[in-house]
Amino acid sequence: MSEEVFARRSENWFRLKGKHGFIYRERLRNQGYAPDVFVDKPVIGIATTWSELNPCNGHLDRVAEAVKIGVWEAGGFPLVFPTMSLGETLMRPTTMLYRNLLAMEAEELIRANPLDAVVLLAGCDKTPPGLLMGAASVDLPTLMITGGPMLNGRYQGKTLGSGTAIWKYNDEMRAGKITQEEFFNMESCSARSNGSCMTMGTASTMACVTEALGVQLPGSAAIPAVDARRYSTSQLAGRRIVQMVHEDQKLSKVLTREAFENAIKVNAAIGGSTNAIVHLLAIAGRIGVTLDLDDFDRLARDVPVLVNLMPSGKYLMEEFFDAGGLPVVMKEIEHLLHTDQITVSGKTVKENIADAKCWNDDVITPASNPFQKAGSGIVVLKGSLAPDGAVMKISAASPELLVHTGSAIAFDSIQDYMAVADDPDFDVTADSILVLKNSGPKGYPGFPEVGNLPMPKKLLDQGVTDMVRISDARMSGTAFGTVVLHVSPEAAIGGNLALVQTGDVIELNVPERAINLLVSEEVLNERRAQWKPLPAHSDRGWVKLYVEHVQQAHLGADLDFLVGASGSEVPKDSH
Ligand code: FES
């Protein structure tokens, strides 16, 4: 390819003599750059998931401008590039079908271009993990900036939390407690500004988790999207990423096993989303860190839930930021963290949180008097119904249902359930267990957030607001209920979940971490012999590739051929 090989990646494009260098420099100069930008300036890619189809990320173009200022100030050369954006509210059948596609695209774009480092701009649920997975496979110096939460929702004196309010008031409307018109009126007040869901849903969880991993600047995860400090922090991030090139602070130096352990503990302390499990497993797989589902239960057992935010508590991200944000949480559980771990700030966790102070201990409670006791976050369940595991968020569940044996009502699809959910003759009681199949990674396809099946109207009318629900699906981080998720192996590949029939008895015992289908092995073997896989979802394109290669939930649902880093070696030149 080139006459010489240079140490910094971008020099192998821009320092070349002859026609190669001419082509690389000449075309960029049509943007009006002075010739000296190609000399001695690290090239910083700014990967943005801005899109008008993803309103949660609709302000990332402005964030990108702030990063560019910082990069220029520090002597770098910033170049913004778009990646696919995954808008949680608009995309069908589910954004999770495309997380790995975003990761694959980001990986290839980062590797194929003359970049020395990359800043990842993300927000809505799948965009932080998708970008980080892709970047992890290339392993350049990498810094993430999440877009921040929306302002709090307000309606007639009530606080509306993203998602959480929808689930709650939809059930109230179905039970006749509020009118359709009132429900409609809430629309205009629940998303008041740019930004992501302002509950501790998946977007806020992943923002906090990436800060805990050390790939976001400390204190930045919770800054509201429209707060001026989001932009000034982004400018500082632009300056910092240039230094990271000079320090050769690659992503693999930050994303160590210790960093993942910190993130798991922080996820427990914030009462974070179950989705963080799938995403952290996938990111770890890309960077070559060994992590498994049991780590999430084992490492979180001693961690109390400190953050009193919806859906588990009552406040929202704005109050969380005002109370001091994530550094306060990390300071409270400092004794449980690997505080020598280096982060993108260039400092250790210990240095990052040294000055953290809590300004409202009802929002971020002290570890000595926590919002919920240790082990109230996410648990991993195993047993004959989920030999490879299932997960449950206790902080969002009903304590009286954590040990429960009941009779299953089984559904092959969410559509089958919705067809009877409002039927007054639906044969269901508060003790029944709703079982949903074929909603895992391969089954739907794409692992949708349908695990929190709406309560049957018949029970809502009786004043019952929760019951045990089990599926191979995921659940929105904004949702709540006694909901067992991510059952693995999933029904679509013939896991025992596929064999459940209405009337079977299921035993849930959270303290024992057990979930068992109380049906004899002999009967299960007979059913297994009769079981047939679902017809193929598609014989073309991405869906075909995805279904053929997606891994099970307990492995992170990445594509099997994308696990592991492939590095940042400069690709061959074809000019
Ligand atoms: Fe985009 Fe919740 S829908 S962050």
Coordinates of C-alpha atoms and ligand atoms in Angstrom, one line a residue:
M1 CA 0.0 0.0 0.0
S2 CA 2.1 3.0 1.2
E3 CA 5.8 3.8 0.8
E4 CA 6.2 4.1 4.6
V5 CA 4.4 2.9 7.7
F6 CA 3.7 5.6 10.3
A7 CA 3.1 5.1 14.0
R8 CA -0.2 7.0 14.2
R9 CA -3.1 5.4 12.2
S10 CA -4.2 8.6 10.4
E11 CA -0.6 9.3 9.2
N12 CA -0.9 6.3 7.0
W13 CA -3.5 8.2 5.0
F14 CA -2.5 11.9 5.3
R15 CA 1.3 11.8 5.4
L16 CA 1.6 9.7 2.3
K17 CA 3.4 11.1 -0.7
G18 CA 2.4 10.6 -4.3
K19 CA -1.1 9.9 -5.5
H20 CA -2.3 8.2 -2.4
G21 CA -1.7 11.1 -0.1
F22 CA -3.0 13.5 -2.8
I23 CA -6.3 11.7 -3.0
Y24 CA -6.8 11.5 0.8
R25 CA -5.9 15.2 1.4
E26 CA -7.3 16.7 -1.8
R27 CA -10.9 15.6 -1.3
L28 CA -11.1 16.6 2.4
R29 CA -9.7 20.0 1.4
N30 CA -12.9 20.6 -0.6
Q31 CA -14.4 21.2 2.9
G32 CA -12.1 24.2 3.3
Y33 CA -9.6 22.8 5.7
A34 CA -6.2 24.5 5.8
P35 CA -3.3 22.3 4.7
D36 CA -1.7 22.1 8.1
V37 CA -4.7 20.2 9.6
F38 CA -3.1 17.1 8.0
V39 CA 0.2 17.5 9.9
D40 CA 0.7 16.3 13.5
K41 CA -3.0 16.5 14.4
P42 CA -4.6 13.3 15.7
V43 CA -7.8 12.7 13.7
I44 CA -10.7 12.2 16.0
G45 CA -13.8 10.5 14.6
I46 CA -17.1 11.6 16.2
A47 CA -19.6 8.8 15.6
T48 CA -23.1 10.2 16.0
T49 CA -26.4 8.4 16.2
W50 CA -28.3 11.7 15.6
S51 CA -31.4 11.1 13.6
E52 CA -34.8 12.7 13.2
L53 CA -36.2 9.1 13.4
N54 CA -34.7 8.9 16.9
P55 CA -36.0 11.8 18.9
C56 CA -34.1 10.8 22.0
N57 CA -30.9 11.5 20.1
G58 CA -32.3 14.5 18.2
H59 CA -29.8 17.0 19.9
L60 CA -26.6 15.0 19.3
D61 CA -25.8 17.2 16.3
R62 CA -25.3 20.1 18.8
V63 CA -23.3 17.8 21.2
A64 CA -21.1 17.0 18.2
E65 CA -20.4 20.7 17.6
A66 CA -19.3 21.0 21.3
V67 CA -17.0 18.0 21.0
K68 CA -15.4 19.5 17.8
I69 CA -14.6 22.7 19.6
G70 CA -12.8 20.8 22.3
V71 CA -10.9 18.7 19.7
W72 CA -9.7 21.7 17.8
E73 CA -8.7 23.4 21.0
A74 CA -6.5 20.5 22.0
G75 CA -4.8 20.3 18.6
G76 CA -6.8 17.5 17.1
F77 CA -8.7 17.3 13.8
P78 CA -12.4 16.3 14.3
L79 CA -14.5 14.6 11.7
V80 CA -18.1 13.8 12.4
F81 CA -19.6 10.7 10.8
P82 CA -23.1 9.2 11.1
T83 CA -23.9 5.7 12.1
M84 CA -27.3 4.1 12.0
S85 CA -29.6 5.3 14.8
L86 CA -32.0 3.0 16.7
G87 CA -35.1 4.9 17.9
E88 CA -36.8 2.9 20.6
T89 CA -40.2 4.4 20.1
L90 CA -40.5 4.1 16.3
M91 CA -38.7 1.1 15.0
R92 CA -40.4 -2.3 14.5
P93 CA -40.3 -5.0 15.4
T94 CA -37.7 -4.0 18.0
T95 CA -34.5 -2.0 18.1
M96 CA -32.8 -5.0 19.7
L97 CA -33.0 -6.7 16.3
Y98 CA -30.6 -4.1 15.1
R99 CA -28.2 -3.5 18.0
N100 CA -25.6 -5.9 16.5
L101 CA -26.0 -4.3 13.0
L102 CA -25.2 -0.9 14.5
A103 CA -22.2 -2.5 16.3
M104 CA -21.1 -4.1 13.0
E105 CA -21.4 -0.9 11.1
A106 CA -19.6 1.2 13.8
E107 CA -16.7 -1.4 13.9
E108 CA -16.2 -1.3 10.1
L109 CA -16.5 2.5 9.9
I110 CA -14.0 3.1 12.6
R111 CA -11.5 0.6 11.2
A112 CA -11.9 1.7 7.5
N113 CA -11.3 5.4 8.1
P114 CA -8.2 7.4 9.0
L115 CA -9.1 7.7 12.7
D116 CA -6.7 7.8 15.7
A117 CA -9.5 7.9 18.2
V118 CA -13.2 8.0 18.4
V119 CA -15.9 9.8 20.4
L120 CA -19.2 7.9 20.5
L121 CA -22.4 10.0 20.8
A122 CA -25.3 7.9 21.9
G123 CA -28.5 8.1 24.0
C124 CA -31.5 6.0 23.3
D125 CA -31.3 2.4 24.7
K126 CA -29.4 0.4 22.0
T127 CA -27.2 3.2 20.8
P128 CA -24.7 3.2 23.7
P129 CA -24.1 -0.6 23.7
G130 CA -24.2 -0.8 19.9
L131 CA -21.5 1.8 19.4
L132 CA -19.4 0.6 22.3
M133 CA -19.5 -3.0 21.0
G134 CA -18.3 -1.9 17.6
A135 CA -15.6 0.4 19.1
A136 CA -14.4 -2.4 21.4
S137 CA -13.7 -4.7 18.4
V138 CA -11.4 -2.1 17.0
D139 CA -9.8 -0.9 20.3
L140 CA -8.7 2.7 19.5
P141 CA -8.7 5.3 22.3
T142 CA -12.5 5.8 22.8
L143 CA -14.7 8.1 24.8
M144 CA -18.5 8.0 25.0
I145 CA -20.9 10.8 25.6
T146 CA -24.5 10.0 26.2
G147 CA -27.1 12.6 25.3
G148 CA -28.6 12.9 28.8
P149 CA -32.2 12.6 30.1
M150 CA -35.2 14.7 29.2
L151 CA -36.7 17.1 31.7
N152 CA -39.2 15.6 34.1
G153 CA -42.7 15.0 32.7
R154 CA -45.4 17.0 34.4
Y155 CA -49.2 16.7 34.2
Q156 CA -51.8 18.4 36.4
G157 CA -49.4 18.5 39.4
K158 CA -48.3 14.9 38.9
T159 CA -44.8 13.8 37.8
L160 CA -44.7 11.6 34.7
G161 CA -41.8 9.3 34.3
S162 CA -41.0 8.1 30.7
G163 CA -42.4 4.7 30.1
T164 CA -43.3 4.1 33.7
A165 CA -46.3 6.5 33.4
I166 CA -47.4 4.8 30.2
W167 CA -47.6 1.3 31.8
K168 CA -49.3 2.7 34.9
Y169 CA -51.9 5.0 33.3
N170 CA -52.6 2.6 30.5
D171 CA -53.6 0.0 33.1
E172 CA -55.7 2.7 34.9
M173 CA -57.4 3.6 31.6
R174 CA -58.2 -0.1 31.0
A175 CA -59.6 -0.3 34.6
G176 CA -61.7 2.8 33.9
K177 CA -60.0 4.9 36.5
I178 CA -59.0 7.6 34.0
T179 CA -60.5 8.5 30.6
Q180 CA -59.0 8.1 27.2
E181 CA -58.9 11.9 26.9
E182 CA -56.9 12.2 30.1
F183 CA -54.5 9.6 28.8
F184 CA -54.2 11.4 25.5
N185 CA -53.5 14.7 27.3
M186 CA -50.5 13.2 29.1
E187 CA -48.8 12.8 25.7
S188 CA -48.0 16.5 25.5
C189 CA -46.4 16.7 28.9
S190 CA -44.4 13.6 29.3
A191 CA -41.7 14.3 26.8
R192 CA -40.9 18.0 27.4
S193 CA -37.5 18.3 25.9
N194 CA -34.7 16.7 24.0
G195 CA -33.1 13.7 25.6
S196 CA -33.7 10.1 26.6
C197 CA -36.2 8.6 29.0
M198 CA -35.8 10.3 32.4
T199 CA -36.6 7.3 34.5
M200 CA -33.9 4.8 35.5
G201 CA -34.8 2.9 32.3
T202 CA -32.4 1.4 29.9
A203 CA -31.0 4.6 28.5
S204 CA -30.3 6.2 31.9
T205 CA -29.0 2.8 33.1
M206 CA -26.6 2.5 30.1
A207 CA -25.5 6.1 30.6
C208 CA -24.6 5.3 34.3
V209 CA -23.1 1.9 33.4
T210 CA -20.8 3.4 30.8
E211 CA -19.7 6.1 33.3
A212 CA -19.1 3.2 35.8
L213 CA -17.1 1.3 33.2
G214 CA -14.9 4.4 32.9
V215 CA -15.7 5.3 29.3
Q216 CA -17.6 8.5 30.0
L217 CA -16.2 11.5 31.9
P218 CA -17.2 11.3 35.6
G219 CA -20.4 13.0 36.5
S220 CA -21.6 13.3 32.9
A221 CA -24.2 10.5 32.7
A222 CA -27.0 12.3 34.5
I223 CA -26.6 15.8 33.2
P224 CA -30.0 16.7 31.6
A225 CA -29.9 16.8 27.8
V226 CA -30.8 20.5 27.7
D227 CA -28.6 21.6 30.5
A228 CA -25.7 23.9 29.4
R229 CA -23.3 21.7 31.3
R230 CA -24.0 18.8 28.9
Y231 CA -22.4 20.9 26.2
S232 CA -19.5 22.3 28.2
T233 CA -18.7 18.7 29.4
S234 CA -18.8 17.6 25.7
Q235 CA -16.3 20.3 24.9
L236 CA -14.0 19.0 27.7
A237 CA -14.5 15.5 26.3
G238 CA -13.3 16.8 23.0
R239 CA -10.1 18.1 24.6
R240 CA -9.6 14.9 26.6
I241 CA -9.8 12.5 23.6
V242 CA -6.9 14.2 22.0
Q243 CA -4.8 13.7 25.1
M244 CA -5.9 10.0 25.1
V245 CA -4.3 9.6 21.7
H246 CA -1.0 11.0 23.0
E247 CA -1.2 8.7 26.0
D248 CA -2.2 5.7 23.8
Q249 CA -5.1 5.1 26.2
K250 CA -6.9 2.4 24.2
L251 CA -10.3 1.2 25.1
S252 CA -8.9 -2.2 26.3
K253 CA -6.9 -0.3 29.0
V254 CA -10.2 1.0 30.4
L255 CA -12.6 -2.0 29.7
T256 CA -10.9 -4.5 32.0
R257 CA -12.6 -7.3 34.0
E258 CA -12.4 -4.9 37.0
A259 CA -14.3 -2.2 35.1
F260 CA -17.1 -4.6 34.3
E261 CA -17.3 -5.7 37.9
N262 CA -17.6 -2.0 38.9
A263 CA -20.4 -1.6 36.3
I264 CA -22.3 -4.6 37.6
K265 CA -22.2 -3.3 41.1
V266 CA -23.2 0.2 40.1
N267 CA -26.1 -1.2 38.1
A268 CA -27.3 -2.9 41.3
A269 CA -26.9 0.3 43.3
I270 CA -28.9 2.4 40.9
G271 CA -31.7 -0.2 40.5
G272 CA -30.7 -0.4 36.8
S273 CA -32.4 -2.1 33.9
T274 CA -32.2 -5.8 33.3
N275 CA -31.1 -4.9 29.8
A276 CA -27.7 -3.8 31.1
I277 CA -27.0 -7.5 31.6
V278 CA -27.3 -8.4 27.9
H279 CA -25.4 -5.3 26.8
L280 CA -22.5 -5.7 29.3
L281 CA -22.1 -9.4 28.3
A282 CA -21.9 -8.4 24.7
I283 CA -19.5 -5.6 25.2
A284 CA -17.3 -7.8 27.4
G285 CA -17.3 -10.4 24.6
R286 CA -16.0 -7.9 22.1
I287 CA -13.1 -6.7 24.2
G288 CA -12.1 -10.2 25.3
V289 CA -13.2 -10.0 29.0
T290 CA -14.6 -13.2 30.5
L291 CA -18.0 -12.4 32.1
D292 CA -21.0 -14.7 32.6
L293 CA -24.5 -14.4 33.8
D294 CA -23.8 -15.7 37.3
D295 CA -21.4 -12.7 37.8
F296 CA -24.4 -10.4 37.9
D297 CA -26.0 -12.2 40.8
R298 CA -22.8 -12.9 42.7
L299 CA -21.3 -9.4 42.4
A300 CA -24.6 -7.6 43.2
R301 CA -25.6 -9.6 46.3
D302 CA -23.8 -7.2 48.7
V303 CA -24.9 -4.1 46.9
P304 CA -27.9 -2.1 48.3
V305 CA -30.1 -0.1 46.0
L306 CA -29.3 3.5 46.8
V307 CA -31.2 5.4 44.1
N308 CA -34.8 6.2 44.7
L309 CA -35.8 6.6 41.0
M310 CA -38.7 5.3 38.9
P311 CA -39.6 2.6 38.1
S312 CA -38.5 1.2 41.5
G313 CA -38.8 4.5 43.4
K314 CA -40.3 8.0 43.0
Y315 CA -37.8 10.5 41.6
L316 CA -36.4 11.1 38.1
M317 CA -33.0 11.8 36.5
E318 CA -33.2 15.6 37.0
E319 CA -33.4 15.1 40.8
F320 CA -30.7 12.4 40.5
F321 CA -28.4 14.9 38.8
D322 CA -29.2 17.7 41.3
A323 CA -28.4 15.2 44.2
G324 CA -24.9 14.7 42.8
G325 CA -25.4 12.1 40.2
L326 CA -23.4 8.9 39.8
P327 CA -20.2 9.9 41.5
V328 CA -22.2 10.1 44.8
V329 CA -23.5 6.5 44.3
M330 CA -20.0 5.3 43.5
K331 CA -18.6 7.1 46.5
E332 CA -21.2 5.4 48.8
I333 CA -20.2 1.9 47.5
E334 CA -16.5 2.8 47.1
H335 CA -15.5 -0.1 49.4
L336 CA -17.1 -2.6 47.0
L337 CA -15.4 -1.1 43.8
H338 CA -12.1 -1.5 42.1
T339 CA -11.0 2.1 42.8
D340 CA -7.6 1.8 41.2
Q341 CA -9.2 1.2 37.8
I342 CA -8.2 3.9 35.2
T343 CA -10.9 5.7 33.3
V344 CA -11.1 8.0 30.3
S345 CA -10.6 11.1 32.5
G346 CA -7.0 9.8 32.8
K347 CA -7.7 9.4 36.5
T348 CA -8.6 6.4 38.6
V349 CA -12.1 5.8 39.9
K350 CA -10.9 6.8 43.4
E351 CA -9.7 10.2 42.0
N352 CA -12.8 10.7 40.0
I353 CA -15.1 10.4 43.0
A354 CA -12.9 11.9 45.7
D355 CA -15.0 15.1 45.9
A356 CA -18.4 13.6 45.4
K357 CA -21.1 15.0 47.7
C358 CA -24.7 14.2 48.2
W359 CA -27.2 17.1 48.1
N360 CA -30.4 15.1 48.6
D361 CA -30.2 11.9 50.6
D362 CA -33.8 11.0 49.8
V363 CA -32.9 10.7 46.1
I364 CA -29.5 9.1 46.6
T365 CA -29.7 7.3 50.0
P366 CA -26.6 6.5 52.1
A367 CA -25.3 2.9 52.0
S368 CA -25.9 2.9 55.8
N369 CA -29.6 3.5 55.3
P370 CA -30.4 2.4 51.7
F371 CA -33.5 2.8 49.7
Q372 CA -33.6 -1.0 49.4
K373 CA -31.5 -3.5 51.1
A374 CA -28.6 -5.4 49.6
G375 CA -29.5 -7.9 46.9
S376 CA -32.7 -6.1 45.9
G377 CA -31.5 -5.4 42.4
I378 CA -31.3 -8.0 39.6
V379 CA -31.1 -11.7 40.4
V380 CA -30.2 -14.7 38.2
L381 CA -32.6 -17.6 38.4
K382 CA -31.9 -21.2 37.3
G383 CA -33.8 -24.4 37.3
S384 CA -35.6 -26.8 34.9
L385 CA -37.5 -24.0 33.3
A386 CA -34.3 -22.0 32.6
P387 CA -31.2 -24.3 32.7
D388 CA -29.0 -21.5 31.3
G389 CA -30.6 -18.8 33.4
A390 CA -33.2 -16.1 33.6
V391 CA -33.2 -12.7 35.2
M392 CA -35.5 -10.7 37.4
K393 CA -35.4 -7.2 38.9
I394 CA -36.5 -7.5 42.5
S395 CA -36.7 -3.8 43.1
A396 CA -39.5 -3.6 40.6
A397 CA -41.3 -6.7 41.8
S398 CA -43.9 -7.4 44.5
P399 CA -42.3 -8.9 47.6
E400 CA -45.2 -11.2 48.3
L401 CA -44.7 -12.9 44.9
L402 CA -41.0 -13.6 45.2
V403 CA -41.9 -17.1 46.5
H404 CA -44.8 -18.3 44.5
T405 CA -46.1 -21.6 43.0
G406 CA -48.9 -21.3 40.5
S407 CA -50.6 -22.8 37.5
A408 CA -49.2 -21.7 34.1
I409 CA -51.3 -20.1 31.3
A410 CA -49.1 -20.5 28.3
F411 CA -49.1 -18.3 25.1
D412 CA -47.1 -18.9 21.9
S413 CA -47.0 -15.2 21.1
I414 CA -47.7 -11.8 22.5
Q415 CA -50.5 -11.4 20.0
D416 CA -52.1 -14.6 21.4
Y417 CA -52.0 -13.1 24.8
M418 CA -53.3 -9.6 23.8
A419 CA -56.3 -11.3 22.2
V420 CA -57.5 -12.4 25.6
A421 CA -56.0 -9.8 27.9
D422 CA -59.2 -7.7 28.1
D423 CA -61.6 -10.7 27.9
P424 CA -63.9 -10.8 30.9
D425 CA -64.1 -14.6 30.5
F426 CA -60.3 -15.1 30.5
D427 CA -59.7 -18.0 32.9
V428 CA -57.1 -16.3 35.1
T429 CA -56.6 -15.7 38.8
A430 CA -54.1 -13.6 40.7
D431 CA -52.2 -16.8 41.5
S432 CA -51.9 -17.8 37.8
I433 CA -48.5 -17.5 36.1
L434 CA -48.5 -16.0 32.6
V435 CA -46.0 -17.7 30.3
L436 CA -45.0 -16.1 27.0
K437 CA -42.9 -18.1 24.5
N438 CA -41.1 -17.3 21.2
S439 CA -40.0 -13.8 22.2
G440 CA -36.3 -14.4 22.7
P441 CA -33.3 -13.4 20.5
K442 CA -34.2 -15.8 17.6
G443 CA -37.9 -16.2 18.3
Y444 CA -39.6 -12.9 17.7
P445 CA -37.0 -12.2 16.1
G446 CA -35.0 -9.7 17.9
F447 CA -35.7 -10.2 21.7
P448 CA -38.4 -7.5 22.1
E449 CA -39.5 -5.8 25.3
V450 CA -42.8 -7.6 25.8
G451 CA -41.9 -9.5 29.0
N452 CA -44.0 -7.2 31.2
L453 CA -47.3 -8.5 29.8
P454 CA -50.1 -6.0 30.6
M455 CA -52.2 -7.2 33.5
P456 CA -55.4 -9.0 32.5
K457 CA -58.3 -6.5 32.7
K458 CA -60.3 -9.0 34.7
L459 CA -57.7 -8.8 37.5
L460 CA -57.2 -5.1 37.2
D461 CA -61.0 -4.7 37.8
Q462 CA -60.5 -6.8 41.0
G463 CA -57.8 -4.4 42.1
V464 CA -54.9 -6.8 41.4
T465 CA -51.9 -4.9 40.0
D466 CA -49.2 -7.5 39.8
M467 CA -48.8 -11.2 39.1
V468 CA -45.9 -13.5 38.1
R469 CA -45.1 -13.4 34.4
I470 CA -42.4 -15.5 32.7
S471 CA -40.9 -15.2 29.2
D472 CA -37.8 -15.4 27.1
A473 CA -38.4 -11.7 26.2
R474 CA -36.8 -8.6 27.6
M475 CA -38.6 -5.8 29.5
S476 CA -38.3 -2.1 29.2
G477 CA -36.1 -0.7 31.9
T478 CA -39.0 1.7 32.7
A479 CA -41.3 -1.1 33.5
F480 CA -42.1 -2.9 36.7
G481 CA -43.8 -6.0 38.0
T482 CA -42.9 -9.6 39.1
V483 CA -41.5 -10.5 35.8
V484 CA -39.0 -13.2 35.0
L485 CA -37.1 -12.4 31.8
H486 CA -34.5 -13.7 29.3
V487 CA -35.3 -17.4 30.0
S488 CA -32.5 -19.3 28.3
P489 CA -32.5 -21.5 26.2
E490 CA -35.4 -19.7 24.5
A491 CA -38.5 -21.4 23.3
A492 CA -37.7 -20.9 19.6
I493 CA -34.7 -23.3 19.8
G494 CA -36.6 -25.9 21.9
G495 CA -35.7 -24.8 25.4
N496 CA -38.0 -26.2 28.1
L497 CA -40.0 -23.0 28.0
A498 CA -41.3 -24.2 24.6
L499 CA -42.7 -27.3 26.4
V500 CA -44.8 -25.5 29.0
Q501 CA -48.6 -26.1 28.7
T502 CA -51.5 -24.4 30.3
G503 CA -52.1 -26.1 33.7
D504 CA -48.5 -27.0 34.4
V505 CA -47.3 -26.0 37.8
I506 CA -44.3 -23.6 38.0
E507 CA -42.3 -22.8 41.1
L508 CA -40.6 -19.5 41.6
N509 CA -38.3 -19.1 44.6
V510 CA -36.2 -16.0 44.4
P511 CA -34.4 -16.4 47.7
E512 CA -33.3 -19.8 46.4
R513 CA -32.7 -18.4 42.9
A514 CA -34.9 -21.2 41.5
I515 CA -37.4 -21.4 38.7
N516 CA -38.7 -24.9 38.0
L517 CA -41.3 -26.4 35.8
L518 CA -42.9 -29.1 38.0
V519 CA -43.5 -31.6 35.2
S520 CA -41.8 -35.0 35.1
E521 CA -38.8 -35.5 32.8
E522 CA -40.8 -38.4 31.1
V523 CA -43.6 -36.0 30.1
L524 CA -41.2 -33.3 29.0
N525 CA -39.4 -35.9 26.8
E526 CA -42.7 -36.8 25.2
R527 CA -43.5 -33.1 24.5
R528 CA -40.0 -32.6 23.2
A529 CA -40.4 -35.3 20.7
Q530 CA -43.5 -33.6 19.4
W531 CA -42.0 -30.1 19.3
K532 CA -41.4 -28.4 16.0
P533 CA -39.4 -25.1 15.4
L534 CA -41.2 -22.0 14.1
P535 CA -41.0 -21.4 10.3
A536 CA -38.1 -19.1 9.3
H537 CA -38.8 -15.4 9.8
S538 CA -37.1 -14.4 6.6
D539 CA -35.0 -15.9 3.9
R540 CA -33.0 -12.8 3.1
G541 CA -31.0 -9.9 4.4
W542 CA -30.2 -8.9 7.9
V543 CA -33.0 -10.8 9.6
K544 CA -31.7 -14.1 8.0
L545 CA -28.1 -13.4 9.1
Y546 CA -29.2 -12.3 12.5
V547 CA -31.4 -15.4 13.2
E548 CA -28.8 -17.8 12.0
H549 CA -26.0 -16.3 14.2
V550 CA -27.5 -14.6 17.2
Q551 CA -26.4 -16.1 20.5
Q552 CA -28.7 -16.8 23.5
A553 CA -29.6 -14.2 26.1
H554 CA -27.2 -15.5 28.7
L555 CA -24.3 -14.9 26.3
G556 CA -25.3 -11.3 25.5
A557 CA -27.2 -12.0 22.2
D558 CA -24.3 -10.9 20.0
L559 CA -23.7 -12.6 16.7
D560 CA -21.5 -15.6 17.2
F561 CA -18.9 -14.5 14.5
L562 CA -18.6 -11.0 16.1
V563 CA -17.4 -12.0 19.5
G564 CA -13.8 -11.0 20.2
A565 CA -11.7 -8.1 19.0
S566 CA -10.3 -8.0 15.5
G567 CA -8.1 -4.9 16.1
S568 CA -7.3 -1.6 14.4
E569 CA -4.8 -2.7 11.8
V570 CA -4.9 -0.2 8.9
P571 CA -6.7 -1.8 6.0
K572 CA -5.1 -2.1 2.5
D573 CA -5.2 0.7 0.1
S574 CA -6.9 0.3 -3.3
H575 CA -6.1 3.6 -4.9
Ligands
FES1 FE1 -35.3 6.5 23.7 FE2 -36.3 5.7 26.1 S1 -37.3 5.6 24.2 S2 -34.4 6.5 25.6

